[in-house]
Coordinates of C-alpha atoms in Angstrom, one line a residue:
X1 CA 63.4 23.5 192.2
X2 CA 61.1 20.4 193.2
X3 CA 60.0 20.3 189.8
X4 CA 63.4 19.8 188.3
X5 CA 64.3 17.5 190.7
X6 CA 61.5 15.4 189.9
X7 CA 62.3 15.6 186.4
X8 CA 65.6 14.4 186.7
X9 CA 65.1 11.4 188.5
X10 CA 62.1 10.6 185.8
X11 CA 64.6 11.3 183.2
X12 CA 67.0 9.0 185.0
X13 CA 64.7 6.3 185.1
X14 CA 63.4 6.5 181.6
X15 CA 66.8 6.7 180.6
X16 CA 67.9 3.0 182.5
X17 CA 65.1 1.2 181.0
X18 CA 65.9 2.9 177.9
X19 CA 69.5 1.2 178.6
X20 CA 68.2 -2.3 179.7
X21 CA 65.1 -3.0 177.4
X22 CA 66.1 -1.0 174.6
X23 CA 62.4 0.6 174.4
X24 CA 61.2 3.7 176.5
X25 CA 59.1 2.8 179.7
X26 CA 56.8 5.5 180.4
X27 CA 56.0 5.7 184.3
X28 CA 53.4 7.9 185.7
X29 CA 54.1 9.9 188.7
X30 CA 51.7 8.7 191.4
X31 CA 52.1 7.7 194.9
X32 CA 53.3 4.3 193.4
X33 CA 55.2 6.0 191.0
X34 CA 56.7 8.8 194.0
X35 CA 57.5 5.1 196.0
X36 CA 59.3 3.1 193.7
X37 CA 61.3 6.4 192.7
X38 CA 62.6 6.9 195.8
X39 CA 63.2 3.3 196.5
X40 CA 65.4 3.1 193.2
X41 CA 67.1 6.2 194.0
X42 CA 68.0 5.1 197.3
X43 CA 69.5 1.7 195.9
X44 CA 71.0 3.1 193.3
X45 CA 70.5 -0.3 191.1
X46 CA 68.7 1.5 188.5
X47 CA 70.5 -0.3 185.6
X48 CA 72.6 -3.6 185.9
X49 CA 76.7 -3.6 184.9
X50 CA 75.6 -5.7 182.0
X51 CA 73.3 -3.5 180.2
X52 CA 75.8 -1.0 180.6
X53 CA 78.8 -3.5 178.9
X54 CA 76.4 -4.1 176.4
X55 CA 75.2 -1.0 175.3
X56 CA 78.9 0.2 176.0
X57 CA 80.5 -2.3 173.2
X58 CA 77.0 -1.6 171.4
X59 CA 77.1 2.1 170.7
X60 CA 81.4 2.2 170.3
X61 CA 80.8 -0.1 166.7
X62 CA 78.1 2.0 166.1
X63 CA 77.5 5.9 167.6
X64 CA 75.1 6.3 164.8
X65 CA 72.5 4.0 165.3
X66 CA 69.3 5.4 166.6
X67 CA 69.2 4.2 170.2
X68 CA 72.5 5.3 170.8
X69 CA 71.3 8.7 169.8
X70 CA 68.3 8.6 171.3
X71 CA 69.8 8.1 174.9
X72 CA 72.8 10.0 174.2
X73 CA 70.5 12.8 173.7
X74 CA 68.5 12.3 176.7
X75 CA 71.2 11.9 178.9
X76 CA 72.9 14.9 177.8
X77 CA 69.3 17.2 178.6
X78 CA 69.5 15.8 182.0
X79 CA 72.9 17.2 182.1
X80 CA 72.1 20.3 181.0
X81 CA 68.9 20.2 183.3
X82 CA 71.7 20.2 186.2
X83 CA 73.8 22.5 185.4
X84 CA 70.7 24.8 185.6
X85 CA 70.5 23.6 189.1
X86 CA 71.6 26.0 191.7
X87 CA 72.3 23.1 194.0
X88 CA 72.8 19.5 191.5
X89 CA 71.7 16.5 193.5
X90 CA 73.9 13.3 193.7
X91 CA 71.8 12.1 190.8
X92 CA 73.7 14.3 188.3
X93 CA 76.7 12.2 189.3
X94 CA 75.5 9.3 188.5
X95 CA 74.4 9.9 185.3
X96 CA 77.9 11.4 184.2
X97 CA 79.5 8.2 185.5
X98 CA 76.6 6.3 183.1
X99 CA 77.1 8.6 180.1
X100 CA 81.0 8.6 180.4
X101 CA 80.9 4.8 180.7
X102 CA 78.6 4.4 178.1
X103 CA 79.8 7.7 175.4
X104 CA 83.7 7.3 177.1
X105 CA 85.2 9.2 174.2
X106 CA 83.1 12.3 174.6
X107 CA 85.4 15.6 175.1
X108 CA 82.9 16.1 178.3
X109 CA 83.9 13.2 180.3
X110 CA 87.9 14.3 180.1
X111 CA 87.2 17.9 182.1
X112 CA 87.4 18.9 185.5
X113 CA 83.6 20.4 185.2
X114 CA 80.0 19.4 186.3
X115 CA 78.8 20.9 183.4
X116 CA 78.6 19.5 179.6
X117 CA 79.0 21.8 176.5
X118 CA 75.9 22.9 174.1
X119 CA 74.8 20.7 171.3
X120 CA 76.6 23.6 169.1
X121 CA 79.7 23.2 170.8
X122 CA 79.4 20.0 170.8
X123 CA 79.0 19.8 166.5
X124 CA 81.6 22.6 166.4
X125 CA 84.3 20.5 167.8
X126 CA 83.3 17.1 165.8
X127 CA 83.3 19.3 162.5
X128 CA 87.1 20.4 163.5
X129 CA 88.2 17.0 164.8
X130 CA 86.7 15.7 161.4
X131 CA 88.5 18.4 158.9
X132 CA 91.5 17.7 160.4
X133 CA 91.5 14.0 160.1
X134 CA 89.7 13.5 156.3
X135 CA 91.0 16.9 154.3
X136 CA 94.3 18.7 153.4
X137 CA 93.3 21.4 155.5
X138 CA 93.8 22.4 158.6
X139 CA 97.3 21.6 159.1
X140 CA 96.8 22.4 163.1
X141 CA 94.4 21.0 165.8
X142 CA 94.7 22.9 169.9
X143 CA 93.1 20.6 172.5
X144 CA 92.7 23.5 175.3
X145 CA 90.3 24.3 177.9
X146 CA 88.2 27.0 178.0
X147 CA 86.5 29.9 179.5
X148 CA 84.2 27.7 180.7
X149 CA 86.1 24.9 181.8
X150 CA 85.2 22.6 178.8
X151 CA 87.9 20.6 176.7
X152 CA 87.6 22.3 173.5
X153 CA 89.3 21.9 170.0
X154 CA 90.8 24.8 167.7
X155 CA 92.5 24.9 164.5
X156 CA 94.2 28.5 165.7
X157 CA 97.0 28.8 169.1
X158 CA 94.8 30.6 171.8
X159 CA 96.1 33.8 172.8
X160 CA 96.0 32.9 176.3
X161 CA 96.5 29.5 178.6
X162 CA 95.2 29.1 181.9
X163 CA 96.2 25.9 181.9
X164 CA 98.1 23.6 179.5
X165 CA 97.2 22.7 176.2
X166 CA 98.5 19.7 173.8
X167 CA 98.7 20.5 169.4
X168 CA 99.2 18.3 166.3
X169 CA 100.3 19.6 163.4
X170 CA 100.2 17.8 160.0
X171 CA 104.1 17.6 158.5
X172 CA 102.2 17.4 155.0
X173 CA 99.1 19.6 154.1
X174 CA 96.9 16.0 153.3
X175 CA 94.1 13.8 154.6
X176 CA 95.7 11.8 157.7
X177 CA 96.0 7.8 157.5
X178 CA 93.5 5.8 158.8
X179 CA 95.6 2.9 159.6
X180 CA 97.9 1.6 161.0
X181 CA 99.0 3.8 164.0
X182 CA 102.5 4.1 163.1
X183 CA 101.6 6.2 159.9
X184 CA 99.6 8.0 161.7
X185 CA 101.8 9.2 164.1
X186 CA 104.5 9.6 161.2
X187 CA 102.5 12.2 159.9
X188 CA 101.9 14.5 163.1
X189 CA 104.0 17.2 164.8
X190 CA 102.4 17.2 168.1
X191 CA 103.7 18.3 171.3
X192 CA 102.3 20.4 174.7
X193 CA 102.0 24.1 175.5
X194 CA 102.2 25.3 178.9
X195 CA 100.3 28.2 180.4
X196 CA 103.4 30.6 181.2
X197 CA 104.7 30.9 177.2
X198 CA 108.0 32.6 178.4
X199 CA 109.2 29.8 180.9
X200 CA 108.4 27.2 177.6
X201 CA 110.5 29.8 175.2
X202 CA 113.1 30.3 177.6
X203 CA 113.5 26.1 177.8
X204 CA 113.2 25.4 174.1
X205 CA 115.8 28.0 173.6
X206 CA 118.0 26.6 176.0
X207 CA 117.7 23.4 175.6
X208 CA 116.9 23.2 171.6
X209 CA 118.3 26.2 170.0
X210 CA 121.1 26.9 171.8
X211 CA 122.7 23.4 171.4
X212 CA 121.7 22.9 168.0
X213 CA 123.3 25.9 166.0
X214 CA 126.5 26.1 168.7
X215 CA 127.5 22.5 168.1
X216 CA 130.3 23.1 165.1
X217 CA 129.5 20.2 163.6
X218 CA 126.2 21.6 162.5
X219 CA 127.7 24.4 160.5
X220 CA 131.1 23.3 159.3
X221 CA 130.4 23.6 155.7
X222 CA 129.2 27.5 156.5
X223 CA 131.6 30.3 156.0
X224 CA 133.3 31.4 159.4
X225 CA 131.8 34.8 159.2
X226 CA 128.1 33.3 158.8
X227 CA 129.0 31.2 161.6
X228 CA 130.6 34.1 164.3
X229 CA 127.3 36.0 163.5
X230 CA 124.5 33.0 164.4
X231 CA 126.4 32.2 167.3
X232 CA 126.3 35.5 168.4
X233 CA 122.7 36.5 167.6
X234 CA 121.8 32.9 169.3
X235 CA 123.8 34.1 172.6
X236 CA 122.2 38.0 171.9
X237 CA 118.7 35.7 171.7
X238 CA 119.3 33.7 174.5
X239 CA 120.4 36.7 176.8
X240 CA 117.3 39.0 176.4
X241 CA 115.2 36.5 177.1
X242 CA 116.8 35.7 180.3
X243 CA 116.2 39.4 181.5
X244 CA 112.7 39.5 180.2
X245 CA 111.9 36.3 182.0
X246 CA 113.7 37.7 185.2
X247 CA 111.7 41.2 184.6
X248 CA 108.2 39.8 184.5
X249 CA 109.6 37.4 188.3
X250 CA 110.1 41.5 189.4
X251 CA 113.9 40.7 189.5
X252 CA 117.4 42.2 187.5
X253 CA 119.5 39.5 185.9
X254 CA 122.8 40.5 184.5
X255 CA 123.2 38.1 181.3
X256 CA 126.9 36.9 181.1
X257 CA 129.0 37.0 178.0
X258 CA 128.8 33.9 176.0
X259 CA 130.3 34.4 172.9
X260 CA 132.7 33.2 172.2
X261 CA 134.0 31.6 174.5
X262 CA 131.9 30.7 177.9
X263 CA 132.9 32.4 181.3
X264 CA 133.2 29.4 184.2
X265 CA 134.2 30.0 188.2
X266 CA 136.1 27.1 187.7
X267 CA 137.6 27.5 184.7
X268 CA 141.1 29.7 183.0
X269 CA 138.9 31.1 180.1
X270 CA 140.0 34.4 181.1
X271 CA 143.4 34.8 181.7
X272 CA 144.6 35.6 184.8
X273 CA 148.8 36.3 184.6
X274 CA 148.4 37.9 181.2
X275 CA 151.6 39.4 180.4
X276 CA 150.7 40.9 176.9
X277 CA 148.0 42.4 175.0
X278 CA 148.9 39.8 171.9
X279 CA 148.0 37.2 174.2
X280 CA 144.6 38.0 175.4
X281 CA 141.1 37.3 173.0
X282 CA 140.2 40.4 171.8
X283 CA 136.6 39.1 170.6
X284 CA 136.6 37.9 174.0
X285 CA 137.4 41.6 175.3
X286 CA 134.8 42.6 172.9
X287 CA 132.1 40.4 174.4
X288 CA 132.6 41.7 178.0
X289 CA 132.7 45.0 177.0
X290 CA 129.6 44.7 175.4
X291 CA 127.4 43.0 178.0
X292 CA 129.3 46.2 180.8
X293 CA 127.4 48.2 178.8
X294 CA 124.1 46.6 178.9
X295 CA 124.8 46.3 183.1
X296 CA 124.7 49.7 182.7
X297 CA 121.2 50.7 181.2
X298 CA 119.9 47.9 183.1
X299 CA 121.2 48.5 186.7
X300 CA 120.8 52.5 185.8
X301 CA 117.0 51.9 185.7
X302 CA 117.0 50.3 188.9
X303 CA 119.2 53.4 190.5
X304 CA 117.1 56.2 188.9
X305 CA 114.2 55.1 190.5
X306 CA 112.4 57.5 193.6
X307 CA 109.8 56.8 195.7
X308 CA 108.1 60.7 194.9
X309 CA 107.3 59.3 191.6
X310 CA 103.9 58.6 192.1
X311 CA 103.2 62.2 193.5
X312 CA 105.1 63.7 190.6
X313 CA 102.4 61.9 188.4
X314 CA 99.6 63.1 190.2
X315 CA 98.5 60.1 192.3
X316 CA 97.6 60.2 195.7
X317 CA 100.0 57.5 197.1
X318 CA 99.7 56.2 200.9
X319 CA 102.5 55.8 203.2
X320 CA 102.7 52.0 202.4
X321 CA 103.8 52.9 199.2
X322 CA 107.1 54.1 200.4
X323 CA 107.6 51.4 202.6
X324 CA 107.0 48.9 200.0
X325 CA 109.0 50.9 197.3
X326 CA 112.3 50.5 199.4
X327 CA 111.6 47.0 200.2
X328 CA 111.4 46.1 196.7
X329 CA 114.9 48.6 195.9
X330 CA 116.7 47.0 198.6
X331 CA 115.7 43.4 197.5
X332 CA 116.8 44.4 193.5
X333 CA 119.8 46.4 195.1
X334 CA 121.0 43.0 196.7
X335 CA 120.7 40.6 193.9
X336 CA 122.7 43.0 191.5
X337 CA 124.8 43.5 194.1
X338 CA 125.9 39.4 195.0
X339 CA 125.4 39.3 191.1
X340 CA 128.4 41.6 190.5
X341 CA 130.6 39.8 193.4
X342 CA 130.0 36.7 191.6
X343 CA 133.9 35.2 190.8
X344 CA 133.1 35.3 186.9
X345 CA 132.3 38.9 187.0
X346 CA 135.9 39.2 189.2
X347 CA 137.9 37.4 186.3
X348 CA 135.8 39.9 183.8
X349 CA 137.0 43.0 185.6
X350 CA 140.8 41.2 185.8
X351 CA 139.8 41.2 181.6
X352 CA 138.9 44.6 181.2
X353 CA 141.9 45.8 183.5
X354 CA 144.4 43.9 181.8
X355 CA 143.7 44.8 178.1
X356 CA 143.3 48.4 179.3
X357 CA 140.4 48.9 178.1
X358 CA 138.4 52.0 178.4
X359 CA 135.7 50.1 180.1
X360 CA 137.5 49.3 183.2
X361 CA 136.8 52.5 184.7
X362 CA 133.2 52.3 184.4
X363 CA 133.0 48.6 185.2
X364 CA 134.4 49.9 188.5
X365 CA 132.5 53.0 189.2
X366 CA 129.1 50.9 188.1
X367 CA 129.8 48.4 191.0
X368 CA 130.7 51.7 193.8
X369 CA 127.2 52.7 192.2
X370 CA 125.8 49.9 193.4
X371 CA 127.4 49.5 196.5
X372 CA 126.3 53.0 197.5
X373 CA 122.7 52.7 196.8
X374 CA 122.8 49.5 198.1
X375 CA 123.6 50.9 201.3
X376 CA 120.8 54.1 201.0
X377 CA 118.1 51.3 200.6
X378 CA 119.6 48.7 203.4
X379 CA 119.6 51.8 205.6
X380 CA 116.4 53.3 204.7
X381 CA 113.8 50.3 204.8
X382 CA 115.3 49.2 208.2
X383 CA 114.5 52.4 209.5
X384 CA 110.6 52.6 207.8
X385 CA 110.1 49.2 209.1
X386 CA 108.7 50.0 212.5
X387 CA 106.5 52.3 210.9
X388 CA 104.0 49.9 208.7
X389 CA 102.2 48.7 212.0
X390 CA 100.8 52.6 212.8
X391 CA 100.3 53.3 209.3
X392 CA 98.1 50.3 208.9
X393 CA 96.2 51.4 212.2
X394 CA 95.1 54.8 210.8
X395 CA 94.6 53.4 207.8
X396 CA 92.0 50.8 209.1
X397 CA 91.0 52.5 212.1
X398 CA 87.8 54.9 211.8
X399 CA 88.5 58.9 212.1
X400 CA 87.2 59.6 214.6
X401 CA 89.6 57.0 216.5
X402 CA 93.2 58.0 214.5
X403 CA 93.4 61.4 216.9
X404 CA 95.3 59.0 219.8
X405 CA 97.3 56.8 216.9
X406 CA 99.5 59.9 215.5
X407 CA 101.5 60.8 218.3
X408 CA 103.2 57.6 218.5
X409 CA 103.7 57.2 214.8
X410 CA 105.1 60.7 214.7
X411 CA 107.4 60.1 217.4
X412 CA 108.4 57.2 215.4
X413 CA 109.1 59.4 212.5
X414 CA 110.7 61.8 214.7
X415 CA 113.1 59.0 215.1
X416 CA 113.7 58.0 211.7
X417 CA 114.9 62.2 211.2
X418 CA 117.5 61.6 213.7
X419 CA 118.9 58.3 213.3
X420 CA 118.9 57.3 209.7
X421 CA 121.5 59.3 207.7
X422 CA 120.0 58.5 204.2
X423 CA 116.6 59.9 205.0
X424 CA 117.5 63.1 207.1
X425 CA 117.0 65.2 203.8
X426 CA 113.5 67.4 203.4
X427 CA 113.1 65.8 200.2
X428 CA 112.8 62.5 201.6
X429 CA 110.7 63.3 204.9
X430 CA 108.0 65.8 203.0
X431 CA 107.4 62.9 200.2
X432 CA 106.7 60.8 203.7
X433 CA 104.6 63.2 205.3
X434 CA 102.8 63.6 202.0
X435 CA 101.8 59.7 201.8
X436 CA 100.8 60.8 205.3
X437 CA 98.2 63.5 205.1
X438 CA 96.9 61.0 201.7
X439 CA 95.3 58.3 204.6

């Protein structure tokens, strides 16, 4: 450790006089040498602001000349001699302040990390920035961080984003202009990527997609029947992705119809003092009936679900399992539930009763469905509630200590058996006492 540290601040120095004379200034490491070391450090004047500016300006007209690339090397090594270090000394922050001053267009200097990328990493990402810029191909350059928390180039979309990323993408597969900027920028796509892909999908769609191929304007000179079916896959589109989005937050969304015609609280889309069939939409009808049945396979999974699952498929569950499963049932239970009592889904009933169509009944039964359940799992995880502080106590306490923790928690179970209605089944209290005898 001593022997790095006093290679660094060697480096360091060599590395200033290297910066303010031009030539390398060997010093030899005696008690002298030890002093004026320690006095420099200590200052921290160990190469003026205008050696800096100068070889600044210097090495920006010219990153090729060979004292640019001499202490470009050698300031790179140190940094690599401190990323080694188990604990880096304040000297590794100065020289990233001196090489990002001095090299400010480095990838290095525009991360979040202490540490600098290999020399091949380093070549890898100039060859890529190169290609893009002076041949036809690539057509498409990632800025993205990596693994390792270095800034890093790609001619490929990563498969996964921890953080975001920014792409340029050439309009036309052909060397890019060197000048002026406007051309440049003329001939780029370019544009960010954020780390959670399905919130960015579900925005572009929305707010791109949806606008652009509903607008009539767009599609005037296209045959009504193309027309009917874009609009509809676009709505179809725009709906599954709304429940997959919800699906992934752990909640149900029921999509609303909106084709063809858009369902508002506010609004007389749906009529409510129709007096004839003639008069009603029947595309309309068609739409609602369509997404009642989708309601239906998605608030079914939701009501098939059962907390002896997990024993059925041979795990060993605890009882916090069942505690937890009808706390997340009750919470689904509850958005379906103000979901379906939303006013729009009331003027979709008074549709589906009015038209008589054969939906209506099951639109109706689906929401007592609901209702029910809803009431099971309200019931249910108020009643296991008082239970999760003595399951956690067995659970954490040692065995030999649980023998004077069960007969309260088994009192309390006694009192779930007699007082909640849902749960005073042997199906339901054996899965419990199952979970039990698992801790």
């Amino acid at each position: 450790m001593m022997t790095s540290l006093i290679l660094i601040y060697l480096l360091l120095l060599i590395i200033d006089s290297d910066i303010s004379s031009g030539t390398v200034i060997k010093h030899n490491l005696n008690d002298n040498g030890q002093r004026y070391l320690d006095e420099s450090l200590a200052s921290g004047k160990r190469a003026s602001s205008d050696s800096l500016n100068v070889m600044r300006v210097h090495c920006t007209k010219n990153p090729s000349l060979e004292d640019c690339t001499r202490i470009k090397k050698q300031m790179e090594d140190l940094l690599r001699k401190c990323r080694e270090m188990r604990t880096p000394v304040s000297a590794c922050n100065a020289v990233k302040d001196k090489y990002c001053y001095v090299f400010p267009t480095e990838l290095y200097c525009y991360t979040s990390t202490s540490t600098i990328p290999s020399d091949s990493a380093i070549l890898k990402d100039r060859e890529v920035l190169l290609d893009f810029c002076d041949k036809p191909q690539p057509n498409l350059l990632v800025f993205h961080v990596n693994a390792a928390g270095n800034l890093t180039s790609s001619t490929a979309f990563p498969s996964s984003l921890k953080t975001k990323a920014c792409f340029f993408a050439k309009k036309v597969s052909e060397p890019l202009p060197r000048e002026p900027k406007e051309k440049i920028a003329d001939a780029l796509s370019y544009g960010d990527l954020s780390s959670a892909a399905l919130e960015q999908l579900h925005i572009y769609v929305n707010d791109v997609i949806v606008p652009l191929l509903s607008t009539p304007g767009n599609h005037e000179d296209w045959p009504e029947v193309v027309s009917s079916d874009i609009q509809k896959h676009v709505s179809d589109l725009q709906s599954q992705i709304q429940v997959v989005n919800s699906l992934v937050k752990g909640k149900i969304l029921l999509p609303y119809p909106k084709y063809p015609k858009p369902i508002s609280a506010k609004s007389d889309n749906i009529p409510t003092s129709v007096r004839s069939v003639e008069a009603i939409d029947l595309k309309f009808v068609h739409a609602v009936e369509s997404v009642v049945i989708e309601w239906s396979h998605q608030i079914r999974e939701v009501l098939k679900k059962d907390s002896s699952q997990p024993i059925l498929e041979g795990q060993n569950p605890f009882p916090a399992v069942e505690l937890e499963f009808w706390k997340a049932k009750r919470a689904n239970l509850e958005s379906i539930f103000e979901q379906l009592n939303d006013p729009r889904v009331s003027k979709m009933g008074e549709l589906l009763a009015k038209s008589n169509s054969s939906y209506h009944p099951a639109f109706i039964h689906l929401h007592g469905e609901v209702r029910q359940a809803l009431d099971e799992a309200q019931d249910i995880d108020t009643h296991l509630r008082p239970l999760a502080s003595h399951f956690e106590s067995i659970e954490t306490a040692d065995f030999p200590d649980t023998k004077q923790l069960y007969k309260p928690c088994f009192h309390i179970i006694a009192l779930l058996w007699a007082n909640c209605r849902h749960y005073t089944v042997p199906s339901r209290i054996i899965i419990l006492l199952q979970e039990l005898c698992n801790l």
